[in-house]
């Protein structure tokens, strides 16, 4: 059975959702088994896709109009296709034409998987290089401390003077963990 899935980013793209549904029906999908989401591709949770995947059985085919409907990025898309392949479920993409029930297209998916893995490794490598470069210039990655250096000194004085960490945190309007981090920073300095 061919099951269709469509996704648009905003409710204002309703016409596009209708267009996708029409294309899915023309591709042979069961009109009673069209699933859709109106949600940004950047969002992790897509209830319509989840529902479609839960409904599918071995031998079924998931049909989408475009490859980017299946994931937020190439890695996630290829992972979704690979997970479906393990369940003996094919994927058919209308644009570009791709059908994992065909041997040649299975090779394409494997090449895409390799490229996605390579892309992910490059991203990790670039991130490491960027962090190392920032550290070499004296910059520290992460959010700025919630308490200034002066406030950190004050927390040290208050705690050393017998105030509880909870009390100090309340007086500065921060969490206890923030006070502990400030105390640690003050100890290192």
XYZ file of C-alpha atoms in Angstrom:
189
model
C 0.000 0.000 0.000
C 1.230 3.502 -0.780
C 0.968 5.868 2.181
C 1.451 9.605 1.583
C 3.087 12.197 3.785
C 3.048 15.957 3.209
C 4.504 18.810 5.243
C 4.378 22.580 5.096
C 6.068 25.045 7.431
C 3.163 27.385 8.126
C -0.621 27.314 8.066
C -0.526 29.995 5.359
C 0.950 27.395 3.047
C -2.333 25.454 3.093
C -2.557 25.621 -0.695
C 0.825 23.914 -0.904
C -0.442 21.160 1.410
C -3.422 20.637 -0.909
C -1.046 20.542 -3.884
C 1.099 17.921 -2.137
C -1.982 15.811 -1.293
C -3.093 15.954 -4.932
C 0.370 14.880 -6.134
C 0.419 12.018 -3.602
C -3.005 10.762 -4.744
C -1.885 11.006 -8.388
C 1.160 8.896 -7.427
C -1.188 6.125 -6.256
C -1.484 6.830 -2.530
C -4.623 5.765 -0.714
C -6.591 9.008 -0.070
C -7.635 7.590 3.314
C -3.987 7.233 4.317
C -2.516 10.665 3.701
C -0.704 12.116 6.684
C 0.512 15.668 7.030
C 2.094 18.213 9.326
C 1.990 21.987 9.384
C 5.238 22.478 11.210
C 8.690 23.831 10.499
C 11.195 21.340 9.122
C 13.499 22.472 11.922
C 11.177 20.972 14.530
C 12.078 17.516 15.746
C 8.546 16.361 16.496
C 6.324 15.719 13.471
C 3.190 13.910 14.672
C 1.831 13.308 11.155
C 5.017 11.561 10.035
C 5.132 9.577 13.271
C 1.532 8.456 12.753
C 2.251 7.438 9.148
C 5.342 5.448 10.172
C 3.446 3.697 12.968
C 0.670 2.705 10.541
C 3.011 1.265 7.905
C 3.683 -2.461 7.521
C 6.384 -4.397 5.643
C 5.895 -4.081 1.909
C 4.261 -0.622 2.160
C 5.712 2.444 0.448
C 5.947 5.896 1.996
C 5.479 8.536 -0.703
C 6.596 12.153 -0.317
C 6.667 14.961 -2.846
C 10.209 16.084 -2.005
C 13.107 14.554 -0.124
C 13.242 17.379 2.441
C 9.807 16.345 3.756
C 11.464 13.393 5.566
C 14.017 15.196 7.700
C 15.527 18.431 8.921
C 18.810 17.696 7.178
C 20.431 15.130 4.908
C 21.603 12.968 7.807
C 18.133 12.741 9.365
C 16.510 12.112 5.975
C 18.890 9.283 5.126
C 18.484 7.826 8.623
C 14.685 7.817 8.195
C 15.025 6.032 4.846
C 17.463 3.504 6.340
C 15.152 2.848 9.312
C 12.270 2.205 6.920
C 14.426 -0.119 4.819
C 15.134 -2.191 7.938
C 11.368 -2.534 8.376
C 11.040 -3.603 4.696
C 9.246 -0.358 3.836
C 10.114 1.455 0.606
C 10.307 5.198 0.094
C 9.189 6.942 -3.066
C 10.115 10.575 -3.652
C 8.360 12.372 -6.485
C 10.922 15.169 -6.979
C 13.649 14.153 -7.611
C 12.354 10.766 -8.695
C 13.630 8.207 -6.206
C 12.162 4.831 -5.326
C 13.983 2.532 -2.914
C 12.165 -0.483 -4.346
C 14.524 -0.149 -7.352
C 18.085 -1.442 -6.978
C 19.691 1.585 -8.612
C 17.929 3.949 -6.212
C 19.084 1.883 -3.229
C 22.638 2.635 -4.359
C 21.777 6.344 -4.510
C 20.512 6.216 -0.920
C 23.720 4.495 0.208
C 25.802 7.178 -1.484
C 23.635 9.817 0.201
C 24.167 8.087 3.547
C 27.924 8.174 3.024
C 27.780 11.864 2.112
C 25.621 12.610 5.162
C 28.091 10.848 7.437
C 30.983 12.708 5.820
C 29.102 16.017 6.177
C 28.522 15.295 9.873
C 32.211 14.459 10.429
C 33.217 17.707 8.691
C 30.825 19.660 10.909
C 32.289 18.096 14.060
C 35.822 18.806 12.815
C 34.979 22.445 11.982
C 33.367 22.893 15.388
C 36.473 21.556 17.147
C 38.699 23.849 15.077
C 36.477 26.855 15.855
C 36.503 26.168 19.593
C 40.302 25.683 19.566
C 40.725 28.943 17.643
C 38.462 30.814 20.088
C 40.359 29.416 23.071
C 43.687 30.400 21.495
C 42.362 33.968 21.314
C 41.263 33.827 24.961
C 37.562 33.474 24.280
C 35.532 30.842 26.079
C 32.666 29.018 24.398
C 29.251 29.002 26.004
C 26.954 31.547 27.564
C 28.317 34.489 29.532
C 28.283 34.070 33.318
C 25.114 35.383 34.970
C 27.131 37.003 37.740
C 29.887 39.536 37.064
C 33.356 39.085 38.532
C 32.465 41.609 41.246
C 29.268 39.699 42.088
C 31.278 36.451 42.181
C 33.632 38.059 44.728
C 30.626 39.171 46.757
C 29.162 35.637 46.725
C 32.515 34.305 47.974
C 32.543 36.842 50.819
C 28.928 36.115 51.779
C 29.370 32.321 51.748
C 32.683 32.567 53.623
C 30.879 34.852 56.119
C 28.355 32.100 56.897
C 25.484 32.844 54.465
C 23.902 29.789 52.881
C 24.235 29.300 49.138
C 20.412 29.330 48.866
C 20.238 32.694 50.619
C 22.959 34.180 48.406
C 21.224 32.835 45.306
C 17.929 34.453 46.349
C 19.605 37.795 47.020
C 21.156 37.845 43.522
C 18.059 36.389 41.847
C 19.886 33.382 40.417
C 19.896 29.628 40.954
C 22.069 27.870 43.517
C 23.992 26.255 40.643
C 24.858 29.736 39.341
C 26.247 30.644 42.763
C 28.279 27.406 42.845
C 29.707 28.216 39.398
C 30.571 31.745 40.559
C 32.283 30.334 43.664
C 34.234 27.902 41.475
C 35.244 30.763 39.160
C 36.332 32.815 42.166
C 38.402 29.881 43.509
C 40.188 29.438 40.160
C 40.890 33.185 39.820
